[in-house]
PDB file of C-alpha atoms in Angstrom:
ATOM      1  CA  UNK A   1      -8.934 -46.106  -8.445  1.00  0.00           C
ATOM      2  CA  UNK A   2     -11.978 -46.559  -6.201  1.00  0.00           C
ATOM      3  CA  UNK A   3     -11.453 -45.453  -2.586  1.00  0.00           C
ATOM      4  CA  UNK A   4     -11.878 -48.988  -1.242  1.00  0.00           C
ATOM      5  CA  UNK A   5      -9.292 -50.320  -3.682  1.00  0.00           C
ATOM      6  CA  UNK A   6      -6.916 -47.431  -3.038  1.00  0.00           C
ATOM      7  CA  UNK A   7      -6.940 -48.481   0.605  1.00  0.00           C
ATOM      8  CA  UNK A   8      -5.746 -51.963  -0.388  1.00  0.00           C
ATOM      9  CA  UNK A   9      -2.701 -50.456  -2.072  1.00  0.00           C
ATOM     10  CA  UNK A  10      -2.066 -47.841   0.612  1.00  0.00           C
ATOM     11  CA  UNK A  11      -2.061 -50.494   3.329  1.00  0.00           C
ATOM     12  CA  UNK A  12       0.699 -52.334   1.476  1.00  0.00           C
ATOM     13  CA  UNK A  13       2.675 -49.132   0.945  1.00  0.00           C
ATOM     14  CA  UNK A  14       2.366 -48.285   4.637  1.00  0.00           C
ATOM     15  CA  UNK A  15       4.292 -51.408   5.588  1.00  0.00           C
ATOM     16  CA  UNK A  16       8.039 -51.972   5.345  1.00  0.00           C
ATOM     17  CA  UNK A  17       8.017 -54.423   2.417  1.00  0.00           C
ATOM     18  CA  UNK A  18       6.266 -52.764  -0.515  1.00  0.00           C
ATOM     19  CA  UNK A  19       6.839 -49.433  -2.238  1.00  0.00           C
ATOM     20  CA  UNK A  20       6.157 -47.650  -5.516  1.00  0.00           C
ATOM     21  CA  UNK A  21       8.632 -48.828  -8.178  1.00  0.00           C
ATOM     22  CA  UNK A  22      10.269 -45.410  -8.581  1.00  0.00           C
ATOM     23  CA  UNK A  23      13.123 -45.672 -11.083  1.00  0.00           C
ATOM     24  CA  UNK A  24      13.390 -49.462 -10.882  1.00  0.00           C
ATOM     25  CA  UNK A  25      12.780 -51.250 -14.234  1.00  0.00           C
ATOM     26  CA  UNK A  26       9.494 -52.624 -12.813  1.00  0.00           C
ATOM     27  CA  UNK A  27       8.155 -49.067 -13.141  1.00  0.00           C
ATOM     28  CA  UNK A  28       7.640 -49.886 -16.824  1.00  0.00           C
ATOM     29  CA  UNK A  29       4.785 -52.174 -15.760  1.00  0.00           C
ATOM     30  CA  UNK A  30       3.053 -49.537 -13.635  1.00  0.00           C
ATOM     31  CA  UNK A  31       0.173 -48.086 -15.657  1.00  0.00           C
ATOM     32  CA  UNK A  32       0.631 -50.673 -18.414  1.00  0.00           C
ATOM     33  CA  UNK A  33      -2.495 -50.913 -20.587  1.00  0.00           C
ATOM     34  CA  UNK A  34      -3.989 -54.360 -21.125  1.00  0.00           C
ATOM     35  CA  UNK A  35      -6.814 -53.387 -23.423  1.00  0.00           C
ATOM     36  CA  UNK A  36      -9.095 -51.156 -21.359  1.00  0.00           C
ATOM     37  CA  UNK A  37      -7.505 -52.382 -18.118  1.00  0.00           C
ATOM     38  CA  UNK A  38      -4.523 -50.878 -16.297  1.00  0.00           C
ATOM     39  CA  UNK A  39      -1.758 -52.487 -14.261  1.00  0.00           C
ATOM     40  CA  UNK A  40      -0.557 -51.197 -10.885  1.00  0.00           C
ATOM     41  CA  UNK A  41       2.929 -52.373  -9.940  1.00  0.00           C
ATOM     42  CA  UNK A  42       4.542 -52.458  -6.510  1.00  0.00           C
ATOM     43  CA  UNK A  43       8.172 -53.171  -5.741  1.00  0.00           C
ATOM     44  CA  UNK A  44       9.086 -55.482  -2.879  1.00  0.00           C
ATOM     45  CA  UNK A  45      12.130 -56.683  -0.948  1.00  0.00           C
ATOM     46  CA  UNK A  46      15.094 -58.662  -2.213  1.00  0.00           C
ATOM     47  CA  UNK A  47      15.208 -62.415  -1.819  1.00  0.00           C
ATOM     48  CA  UNK A  48      18.221 -64.415  -0.633  1.00  0.00           C
ATOM     49  CA  UNK A  49      20.064 -64.054  -3.968  1.00  0.00           C
ATOM     50  CA  UNK A  50      19.292 -60.370  -4.519  1.00  0.00           C
ATOM     51  CA  UNK A  51      16.326 -60.576  -6.877  1.00  0.00           C
ATOM     52  CA  UNK A  52      13.542 -58.058  -6.247  1.00  0.00           C
ATOM     53  CA  UNK A  53       9.938 -59.099  -5.666  1.00  0.00           C
ATOM     54  CA  UNK A  54       7.123 -57.253  -7.378  1.00  0.00           C
ATOM     55  CA  UNK A  55       3.328 -57.418  -7.357  1.00  0.00           C
ATOM     56  CA  UNK A  56       0.937 -56.626 -10.189  1.00  0.00           C
ATOM     57  CA  UNK A  57      -2.717 -55.638  -9.766  1.00  0.00           C
ATOM     58  CA  UNK A  58      -5.250 -55.044 -12.524  1.00  0.00           C
ATOM     59  CA  UNK A  59      -7.948 -52.336 -12.503  1.00  0.00           C
ATOM     60  CA  UNK A  60     -10.919 -52.016 -14.846  1.00  0.00           C
ATOM     61  CA  UNK A  61     -12.293 -48.847 -16.432  1.00  0.00           C
ATOM     62  CA  UNK A  62     -14.248 -48.068 -13.246  1.00  0.00           C
ATOM     63  CA  UNK A  63     -11.060 -48.082 -11.189  1.00  0.00           C
ATOM     64  CA  UNK A  64     -11.958 -51.348  -9.488  1.00  0.00           C
ATOM     65  CA  UNK A  65      -9.104 -53.704  -8.692  1.00  0.00           C
ATOM     66  CA  UNK A  66      -9.557 -57.377  -9.447  1.00  0.00           C
ATOM     67  CA  UNK A  67     -10.369 -59.431  -6.371  1.00  0.00           C
ATOM     68  CA  UNK A  68      -7.144 -61.418  -6.867  1.00  0.00           C
ATOM     69  CA  UNK A  69      -3.563 -60.397  -7.400  1.00  0.00           C
ATOM     70  CA  UNK A  70      -2.666 -60.532 -11.089  1.00  0.00           C
ATOM     71  CA  UNK A  71       0.899 -61.689 -10.442  1.00  0.00           C
ATOM     72  CA  UNK A  72       3.657 -62.000  -7.892  1.00  0.00           C
ATOM     73  CA  UNK A  73       7.084 -62.036  -9.470  1.00  0.00           C
ATOM     74  CA  UNK A  74      10.830 -61.626  -9.244  1.00  0.00           C
ATOM     75  CA  UNK A  75      13.133 -59.406 -11.276  1.00  0.00           C
ATOM     76  CA  UNK A  76      16.859 -59.910 -11.533  1.00  0.00           C
ATOM     77  CA  UNK A  77      19.564 -57.950 -13.304  1.00  0.00           C
ATOM     78  CA  UNK A  78      23.307 -58.408 -13.645  1.00  0.00           C
ATOM     79  CA  UNK A  79      26.369 -57.747 -15.778  1.00  0.00           C
ATOM     80  CA  UNK A  80      25.912 -60.784 -18.039  1.00  0.00           C
ATOM     81  CA  UNK A  81      22.855 -61.411 -20.279  1.00  0.00           C
ATOM     82  CA  UNK A  82      21.922 -64.647 -18.530  1.00  0.00           C
ATOM     83  CA  UNK A  83      21.767 -62.816 -15.188  1.00  0.00           C
ATOM     84  CA  UNK A  84      18.824 -60.762 -16.463  1.00  0.00           C
ATOM     85  CA  UNK A  85      15.447 -62.364 -16.042  1.00  0.00           C
ATOM     86  CA  UNK A  86      11.899 -61.970 -14.828  1.00  0.00           C
ATOM     87  CA  UNK A  87       9.755 -64.671 -13.229  1.00  0.00           C
ATOM     88  CA  UNK A  88       6.054 -64.863 -12.450  1.00  0.00           C
ATOM     89  CA  UNK A  89       6.016 -67.045  -9.341  1.00  0.00           C
ATOM     90  CA  UNK A  90       2.230 -66.633  -9.063  1.00  0.00           C
ATOM     91  CA  UNK A  91       0.146 -65.740 -12.072  1.00  0.00           C
ATOM     92  CA  UNK A  92      -3.631 -65.639 -12.485  1.00  0.00           C
ATOM     93  CA  UNK A  93      -5.020 -66.119 -15.962  1.00  0.00           C
ATOM     94  CA  UNK A  94      -8.600 -65.578 -14.814  1.00  0.00           C
ATOM     95  CA  UNK A  95      -9.548 -62.668 -12.560  1.00  0.00           C
ATOM     96  CA  UNK A  96     -12.782 -61.727 -10.820  1.00  0.00           C
ATOM     97  CA  UNK A  97     -14.166 -58.201 -10.588  1.00  0.00           C
ATOM     98  CA  UNK A  98     -16.978 -58.970  -8.205  1.00  0.00           C
ATOM     99  CA  UNK A  99     -19.358 -61.175 -10.193  1.00  0.00           C
ATOM    100  CA  UNK A 100     -17.633 -60.442 -13.494  1.00  0.00           C
ATOM    101  CA  UNK A 101     -14.871 -62.762 -14.681  1.00  0.00           C
ATOM    102  CA  UNK A 102     -12.030 -61.734 -16.981  1.00  0.00           C
ATOM    103  CA  UNK A 103     -10.108 -64.428 -18.878  1.00  0.00           C
ATOM    104  CA  UNK A 104      -6.821 -62.862 -19.953  1.00  0.00           C
ATOM    105  CA  UNK A 105      -6.005 -65.679 -22.376  1.00  0.00           C
ATOM    106  CA  UNK A 106      -9.225 -65.807 -24.380  1.00  0.00           C
ATOM    107  CA  UNK A 107      -9.423 -62.008 -24.549  1.00  0.00           C
ATOM    108  CA  UNK A 108      -5.843 -61.771 -25.805  1.00  0.00           C
ATOM    109  CA  UNK A 109      -4.840 -59.357 -23.040  1.00  0.00           C
ATOM    110  CA  UNK A 110      -1.919 -61.487 -21.870  1.00  0.00           C
ATOM    111  CA  UNK A 111       0.062 -60.724 -25.026  1.00  0.00           C
ATOM    112  CA  UNK A 112       0.616 -57.117 -23.959  1.00  0.00           C
ATOM    113  CA  UNK A 113       1.697 -58.257 -20.491  1.00  0.00           C
ATOM    114  CA  UNK A 114       4.291 -60.715 -21.795  1.00  0.00           C
ATOM    115  CA  UNK A 115       5.537 -58.191 -24.337  1.00  0.00           C
ATOM    116  CA  UNK A 116       6.134 -55.754 -21.464  1.00  0.00           C
ATOM    117  CA  UNK A 117       7.883 -58.436 -19.403  1.00  0.00           C
ATOM    118  CA  UNK A 118      10.104 -59.224 -22.379  1.00  0.00           C
ATOM    119  CA  UNK A 119      11.146 -55.585 -22.652  1.00  0.00           C
ATOM    120  CA  UNK A 120      12.610 -55.909 -19.154  1.00  0.00           C
ATOM    121  CA  UNK A 121      14.897 -58.692 -20.365  1.00  0.00           C
ATOM    122  CA  UNK A 122      17.756 -58.129 -22.857  1.00  0.00           C
ATOM    123  CA  UNK A 123      18.872 -60.596 -25.515  1.00  0.00           C
ATOM    124  CA  UNK A 124      20.317 -63.655 -23.783  1.00  0.00           C
ATOM    125  CA  UNK A 125      18.023 -63.279 -20.781  1.00  0.00           C
ATOM    126  CA  UNK A 126      14.949 -65.320 -19.965  1.00  0.00           C
ATOM    127  CA  UNK A 127      11.348 -65.227 -18.796  1.00  0.00           C
ATOM    128  CA  UNK A 128       9.793 -67.751 -16.406  1.00  0.00           C
ATOM    129  CA  UNK A 129       6.154 -68.322 -15.484  1.00  0.00           C
ATOM    130  CA  UNK A 130       4.545 -70.891 -13.228  1.00  0.00           C
ATOM    131  CA  UNK A 131       1.826 -73.150 -14.602  1.00  0.00           C
ATOM    132  CA  UNK A 132       0.760 -74.917 -11.406  1.00  0.00           C
ATOM    133  CA  UNK A 133      -2.125 -72.541 -10.696  1.00  0.00           C
ATOM    134  CA  UNK A 134      -5.614 -73.858 -11.588  1.00  0.00           C
ATOM    135  CA  UNK A 135      -6.103 -71.174 -14.242  1.00  0.00           C
ATOM    136  CA  UNK A 136      -3.158 -72.610 -16.212  1.00  0.00           C
ATOM    137  CA  UNK A 137      -4.798 -75.967 -16.725  1.00  0.00           C
ATOM    138  CA  UNK A 138      -4.373 -75.816 -20.528  1.00  0.00           C
ATOM    139  CA  UNK A 139      -0.626 -75.207 -20.299  1.00  0.00           C
ATOM    140  CA  UNK A 140      -0.227 -77.908 -17.641  1.00  0.00           C
ATOM    141  CA  UNK A 141      -2.095 -80.499 -19.716  1.00  0.00           C
ATOM    142  CA  UNK A 142      -0.331 -79.698 -23.000  1.00  0.00           C
ATOM    143  CA  UNK A 143       3.120 -79.837 -21.415  1.00  0.00           C
ATOM    144  CA  UNK A 144       2.283 -83.041 -19.527  1.00  0.00           C
ATOM    145  CA  UNK A 145       1.250 -84.595 -22.856  1.00  0.00           C
ATOM    146  CA  UNK A 146       4.735 -83.686 -24.143  1.00  0.00           C
ATOM    147  CA  UNK A 147       3.781 -81.302 -26.904  1.00  0.00           C
ATOM    148  CA  UNK A 148       6.410 -78.663 -27.763  1.00  0.00           C
ATOM    149  CA  UNK A 149       6.407 -75.900 -25.152  1.00  0.00           C
ATOM    150  CA  UNK A 150       5.470 -73.274 -27.736  1.00  0.00           C
ATOM    151  CA  UNK A 151       2.205 -75.174 -28.292  1.00  0.00           C
ATOM    152  CA  UNK A 152       0.994 -74.300 -24.784  1.00  0.00           C
ATOM    153  CA  UNK A 153      -0.695 -70.976 -23.964  1.00  0.00           C
ATOM    154  CA  UNK A 154       2.160 -69.716 -21.760  1.00  0.00           C
ATOM    155  CA  UNK A 155       4.757 -70.997 -24.206  1.00  0.00           C
ATOM    156  CA  UNK A 156       2.995 -69.257 -27.085  1.00  0.00           C
ATOM    157  CA  UNK A 157       2.855 -65.979 -25.153  1.00  0.00           C
ATOM    158  CA  UNK A 158       6.600 -66.237 -24.571  1.00  0.00           C
ATOM    159  CA  UNK A 159       7.111 -66.998 -28.273  1.00  0.00           C
ATOM    160  CA  UNK A 160       5.214 -63.855 -29.237  1.00  0.00           C
ATOM    161  CA  UNK A 161       7.474 -61.947 -26.844  1.00  0.00           C
ATOM    162  CA  UNK A 162      10.687 -63.103 -28.533  1.00  0.00           C
ATOM    163  CA  UNK A 163      11.489 -66.450 -26.888  1.00  0.00           C
ATOM    164  CA  UNK A 164      12.864 -69.151 -29.217  1.00  0.00           C
ATOM    165  CA  UNK A 165      13.863 -71.963 -26.853  1.00  0.00           C
ATOM    166  CA  UNK A 166      12.523 -73.369 -23.608  1.00  0.00           C
ATOM    167  CA  UNK A 167      13.091 -75.410 -20.495  1.00  0.00           C
ATOM    168  CA  UNK A 168      10.205 -77.047 -18.679  1.00  0.00           C
ATOM    169  CA  UNK A 169      10.751 -77.189 -14.912  1.00  0.00           C
ATOM    170  CA  UNK A 170       8.159 -79.899 -14.330  1.00  0.00           C
ATOM    171  CA  UNK A 171      10.036 -81.609 -11.493  1.00  0.00           C
ATOM    172  CA  UNK A 172      11.102 -79.680  -8.408  1.00  0.00           C
ATOM    173  CA  UNK A 173      14.485 -80.976  -7.347  1.00  0.00           C
ATOM    174  CA  UNK A 174      14.295 -81.141  -3.591  1.00  0.00           C
ATOM    175  CA  UNK A 175      11.278 -78.838  -3.589  1.00  0.00           C
ATOM    176  CA  UNK A 176      13.369 -75.662  -3.676  1.00  0.00           C
ATOM    177  CA  UNK A 177      12.370 -74.552  -7.174  1.00  0.00           C
ATOM    178  CA  UNK A 178       8.752 -73.958  -6.219  1.00  0.00           C
ATOM    179  CA  UNK A 179       5.823 -74.723  -8.529  1.00  0.00           C
ATOM    180  CA  UNK A 180       6.171 -76.132 -12.015  1.00  0.00           C
ATOM    181  CA  UNK A 181       7.217 -73.400 -14.394  1.00  0.00           C
ATOM    182  CA  UNK A 182       8.168 -72.786 -17.987  1.00  0.00           C
ATOM    183  CA  UNK A 183      11.404 -70.973 -18.782  1.00  0.00           C
ATOM    184  CA  UNK A 184      11.789 -69.216 -22.122  1.00  0.00           C
ATOM    185  CA  UNK A 185      15.114 -67.953 -23.487  1.00  0.00           C
ATOM    186  CA  UNK A 186      15.617 -64.930 -25.730  1.00  0.00           C
ATOM    187  CA  UNK A 187      18.435 -65.542 -28.245  1.00  0.00           C
ATOM    188  CA  UNK A 188      21.694 -63.790 -27.430  1.00  0.00           C
ATOM    189  CA  UNK A 189      22.494 -62.823 -31.019  1.00  0.00           C
ATOM    190  CA  UNK A 190      21.410 -63.308 -34.640  1.00  0.00           C
ATOM    191  CA  UNK A 191      23.399 -66.502 -35.096  1.00  0.00           C
ATOM    192  CA  UNK A 192      21.790 -68.163 -32.104  1.00  0.00           C
ATOM    193  CA  UNK A 193      18.398 -66.753 -33.133  1.00  0.00           C
ATOM    194  CA  UNK A 194      18.707 -68.419 -36.559  1.00  0.00           C
ATOM    195  CA  UNK A 195      19.743 -71.735 -35.001  1.00  0.00           C
ATOM    196  CA  UNK A 196      16.966 -71.758 -32.416  1.00  0.00           C
ATOM    197  CA  UNK A 197      14.366 -70.613 -34.938  1.00  0.00           C
ATOM    198  CA  UNK A 198      15.354 -73.340 -37.389  1.00  0.00           C
ATOM    199  CA  UNK A 199      15.091 -75.982 -34.662  1.00  0.00           C
ATOM    200  CA  UNK A 200      11.724 -74.613 -33.562  1.00  0.00           C
ATOM    201  CA  UNK A 201      10.400 -74.672 -37.137  1.00  0.00           C
ATOM    202  CA  UNK A 202      11.349 -78.336 -37.543  1.00  0.00           C
ATOM    203  CA  UNK A 203       9.774 -79.228 -34.213  1.00  0.00           C
ATOM    204  CA  UNK A 204       6.565 -77.421 -35.129  1.00  0.00           C
ATOM    205  CA  UNK A 205       6.388 -78.924 -38.604  1.00  0.00           C
ATOM    206  CA  UNK A 206       6.610 -82.401 -37.111  1.00  0.00           C
ATOM    207  CA  UNK A 207       3.851 -81.577 -34.637  1.00  0.00           C
ATOM    208  CA  UNK A 208       1.519 -79.961 -37.161  1.00  0.00           C
ATOM    209  CA  UNK A 209       1.966 -82.804 -39.656  1.00  0.00           C
ATOM    210  CA  UNK A 210       1.300 -85.485 -37.061  1.00  0.00           C
ATOM    211  CA  UNK A 211      -2.146 -86.947 -36.685  1.00  0.00           C
ATOM    212  CA  UNK A 212      -3.949 -85.644 -33.615  1.00  0.00           C
ATOM    213  CA  UNK A 213      -4.285 -88.210 -30.834  1.00  0.00           C
ATOM    214  CA  UNK A 214      -8.022 -88.535 -30.069  1.00  0.00           C
ATOM    215  CA  UNK A 215      -7.182 -89.355 -26.447  1.00  0.00           C
ATOM    216  CA  UNK A 216      -5.714 -85.874 -25.999  1.00  0.00           C
ATOM    217  CA  UNK A 217      -9.094 -84.259 -26.659  1.00  0.00           C
ATOM    218  CA  UNK A 218      -9.321 -80.469 -26.401  1.00  0.00           C
ATOM    219  CA  UNK A 219      -5.699 -80.186 -25.243  1.00  0.00           C
ATOM    220  CA  UNK A 220      -4.343 -81.852 -28.359  1.00  0.00           C
ATOM    221  CA  UNK A 221      -6.553 -79.685 -30.528  1.00  0.00           C
ATOM    222  CA  UNK A 222      -5.355 -76.499 -28.836  1.00  0.00           C
ATOM    223  CA  UNK A 223      -1.711 -77.617 -29.047  1.00  0.00           C
ATOM    224  CA  UNK A 224      -2.034 -78.201 -32.797  1.00  0.00           C
ATOM    225  CA  UNK A 225      -3.772 -74.841 -33.272  1.00  0.00           C
ATOM    226  CA  UNK A 226      -1.082 -72.917 -31.402  1.00  0.00           C
ATOM    227  CA  UNK A 227       1.668 -74.861 -33.142  1.00  0.00           C
ATOM    228  CA  UNK A 228       0.216 -74.052 -36.557  1.00  0.00           C
ATOM    229  CA  UNK A 229      -0.147 -70.397 -35.600  1.00  0.00           C
ATOM    230  CA  UNK A 230       3.468 -70.145 -34.428  1.00  0.00           C
ATOM    231  CA  UNK A 231       4.758 -71.981 -37.505  1.00  0.00           C
ATOM    232  CA  UNK A 232       2.885 -69.621 -39.818  1.00  0.00           C
ATOM    233  CA  UNK A 233       4.498 -66.616 -38.125  1.00  0.00           C
ATOM    234  CA  UNK A 234       7.984 -68.146 -38.353  1.00  0.00           C
ATOM    235  CA  UNK A 235       7.904 -69.207 -42.004  1.00  0.00           C
ATOM    236  CA  UNK A 236       6.345 -65.868 -42.992  1.00  0.00           C
ATOM    237  CA  UNK A 237       9.587 -64.229 -41.909  1.00  0.00           C
TER     238      UNK A 237
END
């Protein structure tokens, strides 16, 4: 890491809130390879319900950190499957390295990130990611147009990571839930996996067979493309 960027991390570690992940499960994200890029993970304090905050930074091959934080998240674990989850409360899909921009979606680098997040969550747990940030415009538009969640970029990333059903938190009840976010559930067992997969296949078949609405423009086109891609992977199995 470049000296100037190392200072950014050291200043956080010098305070009382942030530390190296040590033996916490978030340590699995520290040093994670996203193509030629590497993730640095920091572990933070607990929130009011006992979940632990974490931060993710991304460095390029020159050891330069992106100008923005890659993600701010929460990790929770418990004795029951549903108590185990990870949430990206802030998540940047496009990062700047000085004058150079990196789009994690178009480069395919997000797949490795979501696969790593999924490994932190056992069967029956879930993954959540906000889509209110400007860089998630495609997901926001596709979900607002009421396409299946898997047909959005974030939904498709979750699908690749093992999710088979979703909940769209598009309305904050009383403002306490924070930004709009997509929640993806990993099936608890094979029986549930078969049921959820069958339902997802039917939903995708209906979407792919439907005639694209010209008014939906590029968002409708992308939704159909992602839906067809997911359906092909499901029926292949």
